[in-house]
mmCIF file of C-alpha atoms and ligand atoms in Angstrom:
data_model
loop_
_atom_site.group_PDB
_atom_site.id
_atom_site.type_symbol
_atom_site.label_atom_id
_atom_site.label_comp_id
_atom_site.label_asym_id
_atom_site.label_seq_id
_atom_site.Cartn_x
_atom_site.Cartn_y
_atom_site.Cartn_z
ATOM 1 C CA UNK G 17 166.382 166.602 98.541
ATOM 2 C CA UNK G 18 166.296 165.329 94.977
ATOM 3 C CA UNK G 19 164.814 161.872 94.866
ATOM 4 C CA UNK G 20 164.669 159.516 91.904
ATOM 5 C CA UNK G 21 161.759 157.047 91.843
ATOM 6 C CA UNK G 22 161.650 153.861 89.783
ATOM 7 C CA UNK G 23 158.355 152.194 88.899
ATOM 8 C CA UNK G 24 158.481 148.859 87.086
ATOM 9 C CA UNK G 25 155.719 146.756 88.663
ATOM 10 C CA UNK G 26 153.836 146.031 85.416
ATOM 11 C CA UNK G 27 153.793 147.263 81.805
ATOM 12 C CA UNK G 28 155.058 150.773 82.543
ATOM 13 C CA UNK G 29 158.667 151.635 83.155
ATOM 14 C CA UNK G 30 158.532 155.004 84.893
ATOM 15 C CA UNK G 31 161.303 157.188 86.267
ATOM 16 C CA UNK G 32 160.444 160.323 88.208
ATOM 17 C CA UNK G 33 162.462 162.942 90.002
ATOM 18 C CA UNK G 34 160.912 164.882 92.858
ATOM 19 C CA UNK G 35 162.270 167.650 95.075
ATOM 20 C CA UNK G 36 160.379 169.002 98.118
ATOM 21 C CA UNK G 37 157.189 167.388 96.848
ATOM 22 C CA UNK G 38 157.477 169.014 93.410
ATOM 23 C CA UNK G 39 157.847 166.874 90.299
ATOM 24 C CA UNK G 40 160.985 167.832 88.330
ATOM 25 C CA UNK G 41 160.662 165.042 85.772
ATOM 26 C CA UNK G 42 158.310 162.154 85.037
ATOM 27 C CA UNK G 43 159.396 159.988 82.106
ATOM 28 C CA UNK G 44 157.991 156.650 81.075
ATOM 29 C CA UNK G 45 157.884 153.972 78.424
ATOM 30 C CA UNK G 46 155.129 151.415 78.153
ATOM 31 C CA UNK G 47 155.372 147.807 76.998
ATOM 32 C CA UNK G 48 152.983 147.197 74.115
ATOM 33 C CA UNK G 49 150.471 144.571 75.292
ATOM 34 C CA UNK G 50 149.082 144.032 71.755
ATOM 35 C CA UNK G 51 146.220 141.541 71.953
ATOM 36 C CA UNK G 52 147.966 139.058 74.257
ATOM 37 C CA UNK G 53 148.325 141.027 77.516
ATOM 38 C CA UNK G 54 151.402 140.935 79.720
ATOM 39 C CA UNK G 55 153.852 138.060 79.738
ATOM 40 C CA UNK G 56 155.975 138.859 82.837
ATOM 41 C CA UNK G 57 159.374 137.803 81.466
ATOM 42 C CA UNK G 58 158.796 139.657 78.194
ATOM 43 C CA UNK G 59 157.808 142.813 80.074
ATOM 44 C CA UNK G 60 160.891 142.495 82.292
ATOM 45 C CA UNK G 61 163.088 142.171 79.177
ATOM 46 C CA UNK G 62 161.502 145.382 77.871
ATOM 47 C CA UNK G 63 162.290 147.151 81.160
ATOM 48 C CA UNK G 64 165.897 145.910 81.156
ATOM 49 C CA UNK G 65 166.363 147.082 77.566
ATOM 50 C CA UNK G 66 165.001 150.562 78.255
ATOM 51 C CA UNK G 67 165.812 151.477 81.839
ATOM 52 C CA UNK G 68 169.081 153.335 81.207
ATOM 53 C CA UNK G 69 167.403 155.401 78.459
ATOM 54 C CA UNK G 70 164.472 156.394 80.689
ATOM 55 C CA UNK G 71 166.742 157.205 83.653
ATOM 56 C CA UNK G 72 168.846 159.423 81.366
ATOM 57 C CA UNK G 73 165.729 161.176 80.021
ATOM 58 C CA UNK G 74 164.450 161.854 83.563
ATOM 59 C CA UNK G 75 167.774 163.185 84.830
ATOM 60 C CA UNK G 76 168.142 165.435 81.778
ATOM 61 C CA UNK G 77 164.504 166.488 82.023
ATOM 62 C CA UNK G 78 165.059 167.565 85.633
ATOM 63 C CA UNK G 79 168.134 169.539 84.569
ATOM 64 C CA UNK G 80 170.450 167.691 86.946
ATOM 65 C CA UNK G 81 173.201 165.057 86.893
ATOM 66 C CA UNK G 82 172.713 161.596 88.370
ATOM 67 C CA UNK G 83 175.298 162.481 91.051
ATOM 68 C CA UNK G 84 172.970 165.306 92.233
ATOM 69 C CA UNK G 85 170.472 162.691 93.462
ATOM 70 C CA UNK G 86 170.083 162.570 97.265
ATOM 71 C CA UNK G 87 168.007 159.428 97.555
ATOM 72 C CA UNK G 88 166.346 156.589 95.646
ATOM 73 C CA UNK G 89 162.883 155.047 95.783
ATOM 74 C CA UNK G 90 161.636 151.969 93.959
ATOM 75 C CA UNK G 91 158.427 149.982 93.840
ATOM 76 C CA UNK G 92 158.726 147.071 96.276
ATOM 77 C CA UNK G 93 155.320 145.707 95.228
ATOM 78 C CA UNK G 94 152.686 144.644 94.532
ATOM 79 C CA UNK G 95 153.407 143.643 90.963
ATOM 80 C CA UNK G 96 154.943 141.085 88.652
ATOM 81 C CA UNK G 97 158.081 139.547 90.187
ATOM 82 C CA UNK G 98 160.415 139.727 87.151
ATOM 83 C CA UNK G 99 159.364 143.335 86.464
ATOM 84 C CA UNK G 100 159.739 144.466 90.090
ATOM 85 C CA UNK G 101 163.227 142.912 90.169
ATOM 86 C CA UNK G 102 164.418 145.151 87.328
ATOM 87 C CA UNK G 103 163.503 148.350 89.197
ATOM 88 C CA UNK G 104 164.833 146.977 92.485
ATOM 89 C CA UNK G 105 168.222 146.160 90.953
ATOM 90 C CA UNK G 106 168.495 149.511 89.167
ATOM 91 C CA UNK G 107 167.580 151.390 92.368
ATOM 92 C CA UNK G 108 170.099 149.473 94.455
ATOM 93 C CA UNK G 109 172.792 150.054 91.826
ATOM 94 C CA UNK G 110 172.185 153.827 91.798
ATOM 95 C CA UNK G 111 172.055 154.023 95.617
ATOM 96 C CA UNK G 112 175.247 151.981 96.038
ATOM 97 C CA UNK G 113 177.141 153.785 93.264
ATOM 98 C CA UNK G 114 176.494 157.346 94.425
ATOM 99 C CA UNK G 115 176.188 156.493 98.114
ATOM 100 C CA UNK G 116 172.661 157.690 98.918
ATOM 101 C CA UNK G 117 169.808 156.195 101.013
ATOM 102 C CA UNK G 118 167.094 154.031 99.473
ATOM 103 C CA UNK G 119 163.413 153.480 100.273
ATOM 104 C CA UNK G 120 161.208 150.595 99.033
ATOM 105 C CA UNK G 121 157.750 152.002 98.237
ATOM 106 C CA UNK G 122 154.302 150.415 98.088
ATOM 107 C CA UNK G 123 152.843 151.027 94.627
ATOM 108 C CA UNK G 124 149.321 151.745 95.894
ATOM 109 C CA UNK G 125 150.545 154.239 98.477
ATOM 110 C CA UNK G 126 152.295 155.970 95.559
ATOM 111 C CA UNK G 127 149.005 156.278 93.656
ATOM 112 C CA UNK G 128 147.140 157.575 96.712
ATOM 113 C CA UNK G 129 149.705 160.089 97.925
ATOM 114 C CA UNK G 130 150.342 161.685 94.514
ATOM 115 C CA UNK G 131 146.560 162.014 93.995
ATOM 116 C CA UNK G 132 146.250 163.657 97.417
ATOM 117 C CA UNK G 133 149.034 166.078 96.509
ATOM 118 C CA UNK G 134 147.472 167.091 93.193
ATOM 119 C CA UNK G 135 143.941 167.328 94.590
ATOM 120 C CA UNK G 136 145.102 169.314 97.656
ATOM 121 C CA UNK G 137 143.148 167.031 99.960
ATOM 122 C CA UNK G 138 144.172 166.154 103.512
ATOM 123 C CA UNK G 139 142.118 163.208 104.721
ATOM 124 C CA UNK G 140 140.088 161.915 101.795
ATOM 125 C CA UNK G 141 138.106 158.765 101.297
ATOM 126 C CA UNK G 142 140.151 157.003 98.616
ATOM 127 C CA UNK G 143 138.831 155.075 95.632
ATOM 128 C CA UNK G 144 141.832 153.149 94.280
ATOM 129 C CA UNK G 145 141.010 151.505 90.969
ATOM 130 C CA UNK G 146 143.603 149.941 88.697
ATOM 131 C CA UNK G 147 144.426 146.754 86.835
ATOM 132 C CA UNK G 148 145.176 144.653 89.876
ATOM 133 C CA UNK G 149 143.465 146.639 92.620
ATOM 134 C CA UNK G 150 140.021 147.938 93.446
ATOM 135 C CA UNK G 151 139.762 149.239 96.974
ATOM 136 C CA UNK G 152 138.023 151.853 99.081
ATOM 137 C CA UNK G 153 140.339 153.169 101.786
ATOM 138 C CA UNK G 154 140.553 155.684 104.557
ATOM 139 C CA UNK G 155 143.599 156.612 106.559
ATOM 140 C CA UNK G 156 143.458 155.652 110.208
ATOM 141 C CA UNK G 157 146.490 156.799 112.201
ATOM 142 C CA UNK G 158 149.660 155.851 110.331
ATOM 143 C CA UNK G 159 148.017 153.300 108.040
ATOM 144 C CA UNK G 160 145.254 153.044 105.446
ATOM 145 C CA UNK G 161 142.313 150.890 106.395
ATOM 146 C CA UNK G 162 140.565 148.938 103.641
ATOM 147 C CA UNK G 163 136.819 149.600 103.908
ATOM 148 C CA UNK G 164 135.876 147.746 100.773
ATOM 149 C CA UNK G 165 137.536 145.880 97.938
ATOM 150 C CA UNK G 166 137.013 143.460 95.107
ATOM 151 C CA UNK G 167 136.280 139.858 96.034
ATOM 152 C CA UNK G 168 137.960 138.633 92.855
ATOM 153 C CA UNK G 169 139.717 140.637 90.130
ATOM 154 C CA UNK G 170 140.626 144.316 89.842
ATOM 155 C CA UNK G 171 138.280 146.429 87.731
ATOM 156 C CA UNK G 172 141.104 147.227 85.290
ATOM 157 C CA UNK G 173 141.901 143.540 84.788
ATOM 158 C CA UNK G 174 138.217 142.933 84.167
ATOM 159 C CA UNK G 175 138.215 145.510 81.342
ATOM 160 C CA UNK G 176 141.582 144.347 79.977
ATOM 161 C CA UNK G 177 140.704 140.663 79.812
ATOM 162 C CA UNK G 178 137.322 141.522 78.265
ATOM 163 C CA UNK G 179 139.224 143.564 75.643
ATOM 164 C CA UNK G 180 141.442 140.523 74.955
ATOM 165 C CA UNK G 181 138.359 138.314 74.531
ATOM 166 C CA UNK G 182 137.025 140.778 71.961
ATOM 167 C CA UNK G 183 140.514 140.854 70.357
ATOM 168 C CA UNK G 184 140.609 144.629 70.731
ATOM 169 C CA UNK G 185 144.011 146.209 70.278
ATOM 170 C CA UNK G 186 145.504 147.501 72.416
ATOM 171 C CA UNK G 187 143.733 145.196 74.860
ATOM 172 C CA UNK G 188 143.081 147.938 77.412
ATOM 173 C CA UNK G 189 140.075 149.223 79.306
ATOM 174 C CA UNK G 190 140.514 152.515 77.463
ATOM 175 C CA UNK G 191 139.805 150.683 74.180
ATOM 176 C CA UNK G 192 136.595 149.291 75.721
ATOM 177 C CA UNK G 193 135.717 152.884 76.696
ATOM 178 C CA UNK G 194 136.182 154.040 73.102
ATOM 179 C CA UNK G 195 133.950 151.202 71.888
ATOM 180 C CA UNK G 196 131.312 152.224 74.464
ATOM 181 C CA UNK G 197 130.649 155.454 72.629
ATOM 182 C CA UNK G 198 127.077 155.630 71.406
ATOM 183 C CA UNK G 199 126.123 152.319 73.047
ATOM 184 C CA UNK G 200 122.751 151.584 74.642
ATOM 185 C CA UNK G 201 122.276 150.169 78.115
ATOM 186 C CA UNK G 202 121.529 146.478 78.663
ATOM 187 C CA UNK G 203 121.030 145.093 82.188
ATOM 188 C CA UNK G 204 124.089 143.281 83.542
ATOM 189 C CA UNK G 205 125.015 141.557 86.845
ATOM 190 C CA UNK G 206 125.531 144.164 89.554
ATOM 191 C CA UNK G 207 127.389 142.730 92.564
ATOM 192 C CA UNK G 208 127.977 145.040 95.504
ATOM 193 C CA UNK G 209 127.955 143.625 99.037
ATOM 194 C CA UNK G 210 128.324 146.365 101.614
ATOM 195 C CA UNK G 211 131.388 148.242 100.389
ATOM 196 C CA UNK G 212 132.875 145.239 98.560
ATOM 197 C CA UNK G 213 132.293 144.296 94.961
ATOM 198 C CA UNK G 214 132.877 141.472 92.514
ATOM 199 C CA UNK G 215 133.611 141.755 88.812
ATOM 200 C CA UNK G 216 133.953 138.215 87.441
ATOM 201 C CA UNK G 217 130.190 137.626 87.037
ATOM 202 C CA UNK G 218 129.892 140.865 85.096
ATOM 203 C CA UNK G 219 132.890 139.980 82.943
ATOM 204 C CA UNK G 220 131.576 136.479 82.138
ATOM 205 C CA UNK G 221 128.140 137.851 81.279
ATOM 206 C CA UNK G 222 129.589 140.541 78.960
ATOM 207 C CA UNK G 223 131.967 138.047 77.292
ATOM 208 C CA UNK G 224 129.042 135.678 76.562
ATOM 209 C CA UNK G 225 127.238 138.520 74.771
ATOM 210 C CA UNK G 226 130.214 139.204 72.514
ATOM 211 C CA UNK G 227 129.288 138.353 68.923
ATOM 212 C CA UNK G 228 125.582 138.102 69.847
ATOM 213 C CA UNK G 229 124.800 141.717 70.740
ATOM 214 C CA UNK G 230 126.157 145.007 69.426
ATOM 215 C CA UNK G 231 129.760 145.500 70.533
ATOM 216 C CA UNK G 232 128.996 149.137 71.370
ATOM 217 C CA UNK G 233 126.066 148.169 73.566
ATOM 218 C CA UNK G 234 128.040 145.488 75.425
ATOM 219 C CA UNK G 235 131.050 147.780 76.022
ATOM 220 C CA UNK G 236 128.772 150.622 77.118
ATOM 221 C CA UNK G 237 126.761 148.446 79.516
ATOM 222 C CA UNK G 238 129.844 146.792 80.969
ATOM 223 C CA UNK G 239 131.456 150.161 81.661
ATOM 224 C CA UNK G 240 128.332 151.760 83.119
ATOM 225 C CA UNK G 241 127.595 148.777 85.367
ATOM 226 C CA UNK G 242 131.170 148.412 86.651
ATOM 227 C CA UNK G 243 131.477 152.118 87.436
ATOM 228 C CA UNK G 244 128.019 152.236 89.029
ATOM 229 C CA UNK G 245 129.142 149.412 91.349
ATOM 230 C CA UNK G 246 132.184 151.444 92.412
ATOM 231 C CA UNK G 247 129.984 154.520 92.922
ATOM 232 C CA UNK G 248 127.473 152.658 95.081
ATOM 233 C CA UNK G 249 130.224 151.293 97.335
ATOM 234 C CA UNK G 250 131.823 154.760 97.466
ATOM 235 C CA UNK G 251 128.530 156.308 98.495
ATOM 236 C CA UNK G 252 128.152 153.834 101.358
ATOM 237 C CA UNK G 253 131.725 154.568 102.486
ATOM 238 C CA UNK G 254 131.082 158.331 102.451
ATOM 239 C CA UNK G 255 128.064 157.846 104.700
ATOM 240 C CA UNK G 256 129.888 155.435 107.016
ATOM 241 C CA UNK G 257 133.003 157.586 107.473
ATOM 242 C CA UNK G 258 131.359 160.994 107.121
ATOM 243 C CA UNK G 259 134.255 161.950 104.847
ATOM 244 C CA UNK G 260 134.276 165.480 103.481
ATOM 245 C CA UNK G 261 136.796 164.734 100.733
ATOM 246 C CA UNK G 262 136.836 162.049 98.049
ATOM 247 C CA UNK G 263 139.618 161.164 95.616
ATOM 248 C CA UNK G 264 139.958 158.583 92.881
ATOM 249 C CA UNK G 265 143.393 157.254 91.892
ATOM 250 C CA UNK G 266 145.069 154.435 89.974
ATOM 251 C CA UNK G 267 145.065 153.611 86.276
ATOM 252 C CA UNK G 268 141.272 153.349 85.915
ATOM 253 C CA UNK G 269 140.928 156.813 87.504
ATOM 254 C CA UNK G 270 141.951 158.135 84.077
ATOM 255 C CA UNK G 271 138.442 157.356 82.845
ATOM 256 C CA UNK G 272 136.563 160.614 82.276
ATOM 257 C CA UNK G 273 133.290 158.717 82.761
ATOM 258 C CA UNK G 274 134.304 157.353 86.174
ATOM 259 C CA UNK G 275 135.484 160.827 87.202
ATOM 260 C CA UNK G 276 132.129 162.236 86.131
ATOM 261 C CA UNK G 277 130.100 159.584 87.981
ATOM 262 C CA UNK G 278 132.099 159.958 91.211
ATOM 263 C CA UNK G 279 131.837 163.727 90.902
ATOM 264 C CA UNK G 280 128.048 163.341 90.858
ATOM 265 C CA UNK G 281 128.176 161.168 93.997
ATOM 266 C CA UNK G 282 130.408 163.734 95.725
ATOM 267 C CA UNK G 283 128.144 166.630 94.749
ATOM 268 C CA UNK G 284 125.097 164.847 96.092
ATOM 269 C CA UNK G 285 126.776 164.426 99.481
ATOM 270 C CA UNK G 286 128.475 167.855 99.442
ATOM 271 C CA UNK G 287 131.886 166.232 99.447
ATOM 272 C CA UNK G 288 134.950 167.786 97.802
ATOM 273 C CA UNK G 289 136.160 165.622 94.921
ATOM 274 C CA UNK G 290 139.586 165.501 93.316
ATOM 275 C CA UNK G 291 142.030 163.452 91.278
ATOM 276 C CA UNK G 292 145.485 163.792 89.753
ATOM 277 C CA UNK G 293 146.165 164.544 86.076
ATOM 278 C CA UNK G 294 146.087 161.358 83.967
ATOM 279 C CA UNK G 295 149.883 161.233 83.706
ATOM 280 C CA UNK G 296 149.965 160.558 87.467
ATOM 281 C CA UNK G 297 147.020 158.162 87.616
ATOM 282 C CA UNK G 298 148.715 155.924 85.107
ATOM 283 C CA UNK G 299 151.706 154.131 86.634
ATOM 284 C CA UNK G 300 154.624 156.527 86.942
ATOM 285 C CA UNK G 301 157.950 157.051 88.660
ATOM 286 C CA UNK G 302 157.104 160.449 90.169
ATOM 287 C CA UNK G 303 154.620 158.915 92.638
ATOM 288 C CA UNK G 304 157.327 156.534 93.857
ATOM 289 C CA UNK G 305 159.839 159.382 94.223
ATOM 290 C CA UNK G 306 157.182 161.461 96.023
ATOM 291 C CA UNK G 307 156.574 158.798 98.692
ATOM 292 C CA UNK G 308 160.277 157.903 98.931
ATOM 293 C CA UNK G 309 161.125 161.540 99.698
ATOM 294 C CA UNK G 310 158.689 161.555 102.646
ATOM 295 C CA UNK G 311 160.083 158.232 103.868
ATOM 296 C CA UNK G 312 163.691 159.381 103.661
ATOM 297 C CA UNK G 313 162.896 162.708 105.343
ATOM 298 C CA UNK G 314 161.463 160.674 108.218
ATOM 299 C CA UNK G 315 164.423 158.326 108.539
ATOM 300 C CA UNK G 316 162.636 155.379 106.898
ATOM 301 C CA UNK G 317 165.544 154.355 104.684
ATOM 302 C CA UNK G 318 166.311 150.652 104.351
ATOM 303 C CA UNK G 319 169.724 148.927 104.364
ATOM 304 C CA UNK G 320 170.641 147.818 100.839
ATOM 305 C CA UNK G 321 170.715 144.128 101.759
ATOM 306 C CA UNK G 322 167.114 144.379 103.047
ATOM 307 C CA UNK G 323 165.760 146.034 99.886
ATOM 308 C CA UNK G 324 163.601 143.213 98.564
ATOM 309 C CA UNK G 325 160.471 142.913 96.447
ATOM 310 C CA UNK G 326 157.043 141.669 97.555
ATOM 311 C CA UNK G 327 154.651 140.623 94.800
ATOM 312 C CA UNK G 328 151.626 140.713 97.121
ATOM 313 C CA UNK G 329 152.558 143.765 99.164
ATOM 314 C CA UNK G 330 149.288 144.838 100.827
ATOM 315 C CA UNK G 331 149.058 148.551 101.393
ATOM 316 C CA UNK G 332 147.228 148.377 104.725
ATOM 317 C CA UNK G 333 150.436 146.925 106.216
ATOM 318 C CA UNK G 334 152.462 150.012 105.287
ATOM 319 C CA UNK G 335 153.296 152.869 107.663
ATOM 320 C CA UNK G 336 152.520 156.160 105.894
ATOM 321 C CA UNK G 337 154.665 159.254 106.405
HETATM 322 FE FE1 LIG A 421 149.239 151.194 89.324
#
């Protein structure tokens, strides 16, 4: 099967093509957040203006024609409504035009399953960290069970909104990471309860220090504290579940520092640790195509008139194939 996957839940417009679990193409364009962050309708306009170009690039990159596609996947949610609608409409149009089945995919399941594929893990404890999500999960039967998660905002959103407060451009966590270089540690609020965590207190504290303390020191301390919170919760989850494999996935999993810290935790507990290349931790279409292929192979296609979007689509409600 050759499956096209469309990801449009937030700033990234990604189109991937997958065949038998192998990525044939993974093309993307990203909306420039500047210093203001994402305005949903503006991002959706960007996706509408670029989607045919990115689809064409992916099809050409895979060395096929659009009529060679055997199935379509798109991100059903979670995400920004106007942005999700663009991918949903494009996916339904392709499926209806060439007469192939379609599968609505949960964005988080996409992140997890592509990371499992690249890390060659079977039943890992999952650390899913992105803009909107921060969860610790373990598969139980056909579904993922949430063992721990953020009480308030996702770790990525915490970094992004801190970057906006500092007027960093682009206002991303990765810019905060760059500013952290050479910083010295200052104590910051550390909120882990069991395997859950909370980031707003940390964010407020760091934002109050902006302009009063060295920017490097604040960025460094914010990053180290936030990642140490994730590592502590991960360590508790390893001990609770007796997991022998650990993966990290999602946009924040691109952080070399987080990878390093989780690797240390894994080594200490003699757990195998893995993650996908950065291209697949950032939002992308290949992860959606990858999950859609499994769904379609297992008869989990959806009638076109039932292909909706769900802005708050929780991943523990999804059957995994
Ligand atoms: Fe994501």
